């Protein structure tokens, strides 16, 4: 039974305890909490000012051939300091990043509250053994609120965690990130396969946004849509929040047609009309980014049409036109049809054919 009360739902703080020691501890805890909140606000303000400085710097420069001819409002601004962290070198068809010093920073999330520093890193970031994390905490390479702590220090919401590392990024294709069109609103690039669009996971400088900053001086661009790391093709980036919203709204409304070509396993069916796959998708593993077909998932539709079939390799070229924009949608729908992309490491049980 839902009980509706006519009384205002104002929170009333609990009465202060009679014990002076308990009262002092509560006051100390509240003061520490407010200090953390204030520190976090200061850091956010500082970051906003840094982004605005980059945008002002970009806006003050004349346009060039690739041209930064307007101020871009972007959450993905790449600063000159970040560009100066490292550089690229190329070998054997790969773009490589020289290892560099880097500090991962994050604030304590609600689900981390009450856990120890050692348990958090060991359980949520299991890339290193527990013993290594123990040594890093003791050496001050992992800190809390800028201070060296013990491995059994208990974390609280708003605590700032910092983890200093010698960062080694995976290599990607050395194919150039080529600008195919550019105007006052957008920059359109030809994204090579293997390069993620934005920094994520182990990739940072080996991402489209950082490469554009390094090599084309595009340091403030706004995301309109994304392509999977392993997917190549045209990518639209906006110079302003207004432009990004306008183009994103057109994509959302179905006014923009996106077409992909995939090489798939087996003889894809040849039909007189486009083959529609209308199968909802559900996130299976947030950490790995895996999705699957499931009745309780979000609606997802893709149109397919066979372009060619190679009897020697038993592979088909298929035109794919997503009608919705779910993560890995085309890859999962092709797998569901029994024709996974030939070299898909996630949704093909035996990738290998290129």
Short mmCIF file of C-alpha atoms in Angstrom, two decimals:
data_model
loop_
_atom_site.label_atom_id
_atom_site.label_comp_id
_atom_site.label_asym_id
_atom_site.label_seq_id
_atom_site.Cartn_x
_atom_site.Cartn_y
_atom_site.Cartn_z
CA UNK A 1 0.00 0.00 0.00
CA UNK A 2 1.34 3.40 -1.04
CA UNK A 3 0.87 5.95 1.74
CA UNK A 4 0.60 9.56 0.66
CA UNK A 5 1.34 12.12 3.34
CA UNK A 6 0.23 15.73 3.27
CA UNK A 7 3.25 16.71 5.34
CA UNK A 8 6.23 18.18 3.48
CA UNK A 9 8.97 15.65 2.90
CA UNK A 10 11.77 17.68 4.44
CA UNK A 11 14.74 15.78 5.74
CA UNK A 12 15.37 16.43 9.42
CA UNK A 13 18.93 15.88 10.59
CA UNK A 14 19.28 13.39 13.43
CA UNK A 15 19.85 14.90 16.87
CA UNK A 16 23.45 15.31 17.89
CA UNK A 17 24.65 12.63 20.29
CA UNK A 18 25.09 13.54 23.92
CA UNK A 19 28.59 12.08 24.03
CA UNK A 20 31.04 14.96 23.22
CA UNK A 21 33.52 12.51 21.65
CA UNK A 22 30.90 11.11 19.28
CA UNK A 23 29.74 14.61 18.43
CA UNK A 24 33.30 15.66 17.65
CA UNK A 25 33.83 12.64 15.42
CA UNK A 26 30.61 13.35 13.52
CA UNK A 27 31.60 16.98 13.05
CA UNK A 28 35.05 15.94 11.86
CA UNK A 29 33.55 13.45 9.40
CA UNK A 30 31.14 16.08 8.04
CA UNK A 31 33.93 18.64 7.70
CA UNK A 32 36.06 16.12 5.81
CA UNK A 33 33.16 15.34 3.51
CA UNK A 34 32.60 19.03 2.75
CA UNK A 35 36.32 19.46 2.12
CA UNK A 36 36.26 16.62 -0.41
CA UNK A 37 33.23 18.10 -2.15
CA UNK A 38 34.90 21.50 -2.31
CA UNK A 39 38.12 19.98 -3.66
CA UNK A 40 36.22 18.12 -6.34
CA UNK A 41 34.40 21.30 -7.42
CA UNK A 42 37.72 23.14 -7.63
CA UNK A 43 39.18 20.44 -9.87
CA UNK A 44 36.14 20.54 -12.16
CA UNK A 45 36.38 24.32 -12.38
CA UNK A 46 40.06 24.08 -13.23
CA UNK A 47 39.37 21.57 -15.99
CA UNK A 48 36.63 23.76 -17.45
CA UNK A 49 39.01 26.72 -17.52
CA UNK A 50 41.69 24.61 -19.24
CA UNK A 51 39.20 23.52 -21.90
CA UNK A 52 38.03 27.07 -22.42
CA UNK A 53 41.65 28.24 -22.78
CA UNK A 54 42.19 25.68 -25.55
CA UNK A 55 38.99 26.74 -27.29
CA UNK A 56 39.97 30.41 -27.07
CA UNK A 57 43.43 29.57 -28.43
CA UNK A 58 41.93 27.62 -31.32
CA UNK A 59 39.43 30.36 -32.10
CA UNK A 60 42.15 33.03 -32.22
CA UNK A 61 44.08 31.25 -34.99
CA UNK A 62 43.33 31.62 -38.72
CA UNK A 63 42.01 28.61 -40.59
CA UNK A 64 44.46 26.38 -42.42
CA UNK A 65 43.90 23.63 -44.98
CA UNK A 66 42.58 21.28 -42.38
CA UNK A 67 41.43 24.20 -40.58
CA UNK A 68 40.55 25.06 -37.02
CA UNK A 69 38.53 28.12 -37.98
CA UNK A 70 36.13 28.23 -35.04
CA UNK A 71 35.88 27.63 -31.33
CA UNK A 72 34.76 24.10 -30.52
CA UNK A 73 32.85 23.27 -27.37
CA UNK A 74 33.98 19.78 -26.48
CA UNK A 75 34.39 17.52 -23.48
CA UNK A 76 37.26 15.86 -25.33
CA UNK A 77 39.67 18.79 -25.57
CA UNK A 78 43.30 17.74 -26.00
CA UNK A 79 45.72 20.20 -24.38
CA UNK A 80 49.25 21.06 -25.46
CA UNK A 81 50.55 19.49 -22.23
CA UNK A 82 48.84 16.22 -23.14
CA UNK A 83 50.27 16.33 -26.66
CA UNK A 84 53.72 16.84 -25.14
CA UNK A 85 53.49 13.67 -23.02
CA UNK A 86 54.90 11.47 -25.78
CA UNK A 87 55.34 11.02 -29.53
CA UNK A 88 54.77 8.41 -32.23
CA UNK A 89 57.11 6.13 -34.10
CA UNK A 90 56.28 3.77 -36.95
CA UNK A 91 57.49 0.28 -37.70
CA UNK A 92 56.29 -2.80 -39.57
CA UNK A 93 53.00 -1.18 -40.56
CA UNK A 94 52.18 -0.08 -37.02
CA UNK A 95 51.74 3.26 -35.27
CA UNK A 96 53.50 3.00 -31.90
CA UNK A 97 53.50 5.33 -28.90
CA UNK A 98 56.69 5.87 -26.91
CA UNK A 99 56.04 4.82 -23.28
CA UNK A 100 55.33 7.75 -20.99
CA UNK A 101 54.59 8.62 -17.37
CA UNK A 102 50.91 8.96 -16.64
CA UNK A 103 48.65 9.23 -13.59
CA UNK A 104 45.15 7.76 -13.66
CA UNK A 105 42.83 9.85 -11.50
CA UNK A 106 39.27 9.15 -10.41
CA UNK A 107 36.92 9.84 -7.55
CA UNK A 108 35.57 7.14 -5.28
CA UNK A 109 32.28 5.82 -6.62
CA UNK A 110 29.34 4.82 -4.47
CA UNK A 111 29.98 1.11 -4.96
CA UNK A 112 33.57 1.57 -3.75
CA UNK A 113 32.59 3.30 -0.50
CA UNK A 114 33.79 1.35 2.54
CA UNK A 115 36.28 -0.84 0.68
CA UNK A 116 40.03 -0.78 1.23
CA UNK A 117 42.40 0.60 -1.36
CA UNK A 118 44.09 -2.76 -1.86
CA UNK A 119 40.83 -4.67 -2.26
CA UNK A 120 39.50 -2.13 -4.74
CA UNK A 121 42.49 -2.30 -7.10
CA UNK A 122 42.88 -6.06 -6.75
CA UNK A 123 39.22 -6.84 -7.42
CA UNK A 124 38.12 -4.09 -9.84
CA UNK A 125 41.39 -3.66 -11.76
CA UNK A 126 42.81 -7.22 -11.87
CA UNK A 127 45.48 -6.44 -14.47
CA UNK A 128 48.19 -6.73 -11.79
CA UNK A 129 48.68 -9.25 -8.97
CA UNK A 130 47.69 -8.29 -5.43
CA UNK A 131 51.35 -8.28 -4.35
CA UNK A 132 52.22 -5.69 -7.01
CA UNK A 133 49.38 -3.40 -5.94
CA UNK A 134 50.56 -3.81 -2.34
CA UNK A 135 54.07 -2.61 -3.28
CA UNK A 136 52.71 0.28 -5.38
CA UNK A 137 50.55 1.53 -2.50
CA UNK A 138 53.46 1.30 -0.07
CA UNK A 139 55.73 3.12 -2.54
CA UNK A 140 53.26 5.98 -2.95
CA UNK A 141 52.44 5.20 -6.59
CA UNK A 142 48.81 4.81 -5.55
CA UNK A 143 47.56 7.66 -3.37
CA UNK A 144 44.30 8.87 -1.82
CA UNK A 145 43.61 12.61 -1.81
CA UNK A 146 47.23 13.22 -2.72
CA UNK A 147 48.61 11.40 0.33
CA UNK A 148 50.48 8.12 0.74
CA UNK A 149 48.22 5.64 2.56
CA UNK A 150 48.37 2.10 3.86
CA UNK A 151 46.87 -0.79 1.84
CA UNK A 152 44.05 -1.22 4.38
CA UNK A 153 42.91 2.42 4.18
CA UNK A 154 39.11 2.52 3.85
CA UNK A 155 37.74 4.62 0.99
CA UNK A 156 34.85 7.07 1.18
CA UNK A 157 32.77 8.84 -1.44
CA UNK A 158 34.54 11.88 -2.95
CA UNK A 159 38.02 10.51 -2.14
CA UNK A 160 40.35 11.12 -5.07
CA UNK A 161 42.37 8.10 -6.17
CA UNK A 162 45.56 8.50 -8.18
CA UNK A 163 47.60 5.69 -9.76
CA UNK A 164 50.94 6.62 -11.34
CA UNK A 165 52.18 4.28 -14.06
CA UNK A 166 54.67 3.99 -16.90
CA UNK A 167 52.11 3.71 -19.66
CA UNK A 168 52.58 1.39 -22.64
CA UNK A 169 49.83 1.71 -25.26
CA UNK A 170 49.00 -1.03 -27.76
CA UNK A 171 50.07 -0.40 -31.34
CA UNK A 172 47.52 0.37 -34.06
CA UNK A 173 47.58 0.52 -37.85
CA UNK A 174 49.95 3.10 -39.32
CA UNK A 175 47.34 4.03 -41.94
CA UNK A 176 46.91 7.82 -41.88
CA UNK A 177 43.86 9.42 -40.31
CA UNK A 178 42.90 11.29 -43.47
CA UNK A 179 40.67 14.37 -43.51
CA UNK A 180 38.26 14.05 -46.44
CA UNK A 181 36.12 17.15 -45.81
CA UNK A 182 36.20 20.17 -43.53
CA UNK A 183 34.14 23.33 -43.09
CA UNK A 184 33.09 25.73 -40.36
CA UNK A 185 30.81 23.12 -38.74
CA UNK A 186 32.40 19.70 -39.14
CA UNK A 187 35.51 17.69 -39.88
CA UNK A 188 35.00 14.39 -41.73
CA UNK A 189 37.76 11.79 -41.56
CA UNK A 190 38.48 8.38 -43.02
CA UNK A 191 39.08 6.31 -39.88
CA UNK A 192 41.38 3.30 -40.29
CA UNK A 193 40.52 0.01 -38.63
CA UNK A 194 42.15 -0.81 -35.25
CA UNK A 195 42.11 2.80 -33.95
CA UNK A 196 39.51 3.74 -31.29
CA UNK A 197 37.71 7.05 -31.79
CA UNK A 198 38.31 8.42 -28.29
CA UNK A 199 40.65 7.49 -25.41
CA UNK A 200 39.44 4.32 -23.72
CA UNK A 201 40.98 1.44 -21.80
CA UNK A 202 44.62 1.03 -22.81
CA UNK A 203 44.35 3.51 -25.71
CA UNK A 204 44.94 7.23 -25.33
CA UNK A 205 47.39 8.82 -27.78
CA UNK A 206 46.59 5.97 -30.18
CA UNK A 207 43.04 7.26 -30.60
CA UNK A 208 41.50 9.32 -33.39
CA UNK A 209 41.02 12.42 -31.22
CA UNK A 210 44.65 12.44 -30.05
CA UNK A 211 46.05 11.69 -33.52
CA UNK A 212 44.06 14.60 -34.96
CA UNK A 213 45.45 16.83 -32.21
CA UNK A 214 49.04 15.64 -32.78
CA UNK A 215 49.07 15.70 -36.58
CA UNK A 216 46.36 18.17 -37.68
CA UNK A 217 46.18 20.59 -34.72
CA UNK A 218 42.50 19.74 -34.21
CA UNK A 219 42.50 19.96 -30.42
CA UNK A 220 38.81 20.62 -29.74
CA UNK A 221 36.29 18.49 -31.61
CA UNK A 222 32.90 17.25 -30.50
CA UNK A 223 31.67 13.67 -30.99
CA UNK A 224 28.62 13.22 -33.24
CA UNK A 225 28.71 9.43 -33.58
CA UNK A 226 31.21 6.61 -33.12
CA UNK A 227 32.69 3.70 -35.00
CA UNK A 228 33.95 0.54 -33.33
CA UNK A 229 37.72 0.34 -32.94
CA UNK A 230 37.97 -2.46 -35.53
CA UNK A 231 35.70 -0.68 -38.03
CA UNK A 232 37.01 1.60 -40.77
CA UNK A 233 35.02 4.30 -42.54
CA UNK A 234 33.82 7.89 -42.51
CA UNK A 235 33.55 9.59 -39.12
CA UNK A 236 31.83 12.92 -38.54
CA UNK A 237 33.23 15.27 -35.87
CA UNK A 238 31.73 18.65 -35.02
CA UNK A 239 33.46 21.92 -34.20
CA UNK A 240 30.75 23.09 -31.78
CA UNK A 241 28.15 21.68 -29.42
CA UNK A 242 25.41 23.22 -31.56
CA UNK A 243 26.66 21.51 -34.72
CA UNK A 244 27.10 18.22 -32.92
CA UNK A 245 23.53 18.29 -31.61
CA UNK A 246 22.11 19.23 -34.99
CA UNK A 247 23.81 16.34 -36.79
CA UNK A 248 23.19 13.90 -33.95
CA UNK A 249 19.49 14.77 -34.01
CA UNK A 250 19.39 14.04 -37.75
CA UNK A 251 21.00 10.65 -37.17
CA UNK A 252 18.59 9.92 -34.33
CA UNK A 253 15.62 10.87 -36.52
CA UNK A 254 16.77 8.51 -39.28
CA UNK A 255 17.54 11.33 -41.73
CA UNK A 256 21.12 10.12 -42.20
CA UNK A 257 21.71 6.80 -43.95
CA UNK A 258 24.71 4.83 -42.76
CA UNK A 259 25.96 1.97 -44.92
CA UNK A 260 28.65 -0.57 -44.05
CA UNK A 261 30.25 -3.40 -46.03
CA UNK A 262 31.24 -6.53 -44.11
CA UNK A 263 33.12 -9.66 -45.13
CA UNK A 264 31.32 -12.55 -43.47
CA UNK A 265 31.72 -16.27 -43.06
CA UNK A 266 29.78 -18.60 -45.37
CA UNK A 267 27.32 -18.11 -48.23
CA UNK A 268 25.03 -15.30 -47.15
CA UNK A 269 21.46 -15.75 -48.44
CA UNK A 270 20.62 -13.86 -51.63
CA UNK A 271 17.11 -12.42 -51.30
CA UNK A 272 15.00 -10.33 -53.73
CA UNK A 273 14.55 -7.71 -51.00
CA UNK A 274 16.75 -6.56 -48.14
CA UNK A 275 16.92 -9.05 -45.28
CA UNK A 276 15.66 -7.42 -42.08
CA UNK A 277 16.95 -8.61 -38.71
CA UNK A 278 14.75 -7.31 -35.90
CA UNK A 279 16.35 -8.70 -32.76
CA UNK A 280 16.71 -6.75 -29.47
CA UNK A 281 20.15 -6.48 -27.89
CA UNK A 282 21.10 -6.74 -24.23
CA UNK A 283 24.38 -5.85 -22.51
CA UNK A 284 25.97 -9.12 -21.40
CA UNK A 285 29.18 -7.80 -19.84
CA UNK A 286 29.74 -4.10 -19.16
CA UNK A 287 33.45 -4.55 -18.44
CA UNK A 288 34.15 -6.35 -21.73
CA UNK A 289 31.53 -4.43 -23.70
CA UNK A 290 29.77 -7.61 -24.83
CA UNK A 291 26.15 -7.62 -26.00
CA UNK A 292 23.83 -10.43 -27.09
CA UNK A 293 20.43 -11.01 -28.63
CA UNK A 294 17.79 -11.22 -25.89
CA UNK A 295 13.99 -10.65 -25.78
CA UNK A 296 14.36 -8.25 -22.85
CA UNK A 297 16.98 -6.15 -24.66
CA UNK A 298 16.65 -2.81 -26.44
CA UNK A 299 15.11 -2.76 -29.95
CA UNK A 300 17.63 -3.17 -32.77
CA UNK A 301 17.07 -3.47 -36.52
CA UNK A 302 19.53 -3.99 -39.38
CA UNK A 303 18.97 -4.42 -43.13
CA UNK A 304 21.33 -6.75 -45.03
CA UNK A 305 21.96 -7.40 -48.72
CA UNK A 306 24.49 -9.77 -50.25
CA UNK A 307 26.89 -8.12 -52.70
CA UNK A 308 29.12 -11.05 -53.64
CA UNK A 309 30.13 -14.60 -52.70
CA UNK A 310 33.61 -16.16 -53.01
CA UNK A 311 33.48 -19.94 -53.38
CA UNK A 312 37.24 -20.33 -52.81
CA UNK A 313 37.20 -18.74 -49.34
CA UNK A 314 33.53 -19.45 -48.59
CA UNK A 315 33.01 -15.80 -47.62
CA UNK A 316 30.46 -13.19 -48.65
CA UNK A 317 30.49 -9.41 -48.97
CA UNK A 318 27.36 -8.00 -47.34
CA UNK A 319 25.93 -4.49 -47.33
CA UNK A 320 24.67 -3.57 -43.85
CA UNK A 321 22.35 -0.67 -43.02
CA UNK A 322 21.59 -0.25 -39.31
CA UNK A 323 18.20 1.27 -38.56
CA UNK A 324 19.08 1.73 -34.89
CA UNK A 325 22.39 2.47 -33.19
CA UNK A 326 23.14 -0.22 -30.61
CA UNK A 327 26.70 -1.16 -29.65
CA UNK A 328 28.08 -3.94 -31.90
CA UNK A 329 24.65 -4.17 -33.55
CA UNK A 330 25.80 -5.26 -37.03
CA UNK A 331 28.34 -7.71 -35.64
CA UNK A 332 25.82 -9.35 -33.32
CA UNK A 333 23.06 -9.56 -35.92
CA UNK A 334 25.43 -11.18 -38.42
CA UNK A 335 26.50 -13.66 -35.75
CA UNK A 336 22.82 -14.36 -34.99
CA UNK A 337 22.26 -15.11 -38.68
CA UNK A 338 25.12 -17.61 -38.61
CA UNK A 339 27.41 -15.43 -40.76
CA UNK A 340 29.81 -13.65 -38.39
CA UNK A 341 32.39 -11.18 -39.68
CA UNK A 342 35.41 -13.23 -40.69
CA UNK A 343 37.98 -11.63 -38.38
CA UNK A 344 35.69 -10.57 -35.53
CA UNK A 345 37.52 -11.46 -32.28
CA UNK A 346 34.35 -11.18 -30.14
CA UNK A 347 31.49 -12.67 -32.11
CA UNK A 348 33.22 -15.22 -34.35
CA UNK A 349 34.19 -18.50 -32.73
CA UNK A 350 36.99 -19.08 -35.26
CA UNK A 351 38.26 -15.74 -36.60
CA UNK A 352 41.19 -15.84 -38.95
CA UNK A 353 40.14 -15.23 -42.54
CA UNK A 354 40.96 -11.66 -43.54
#
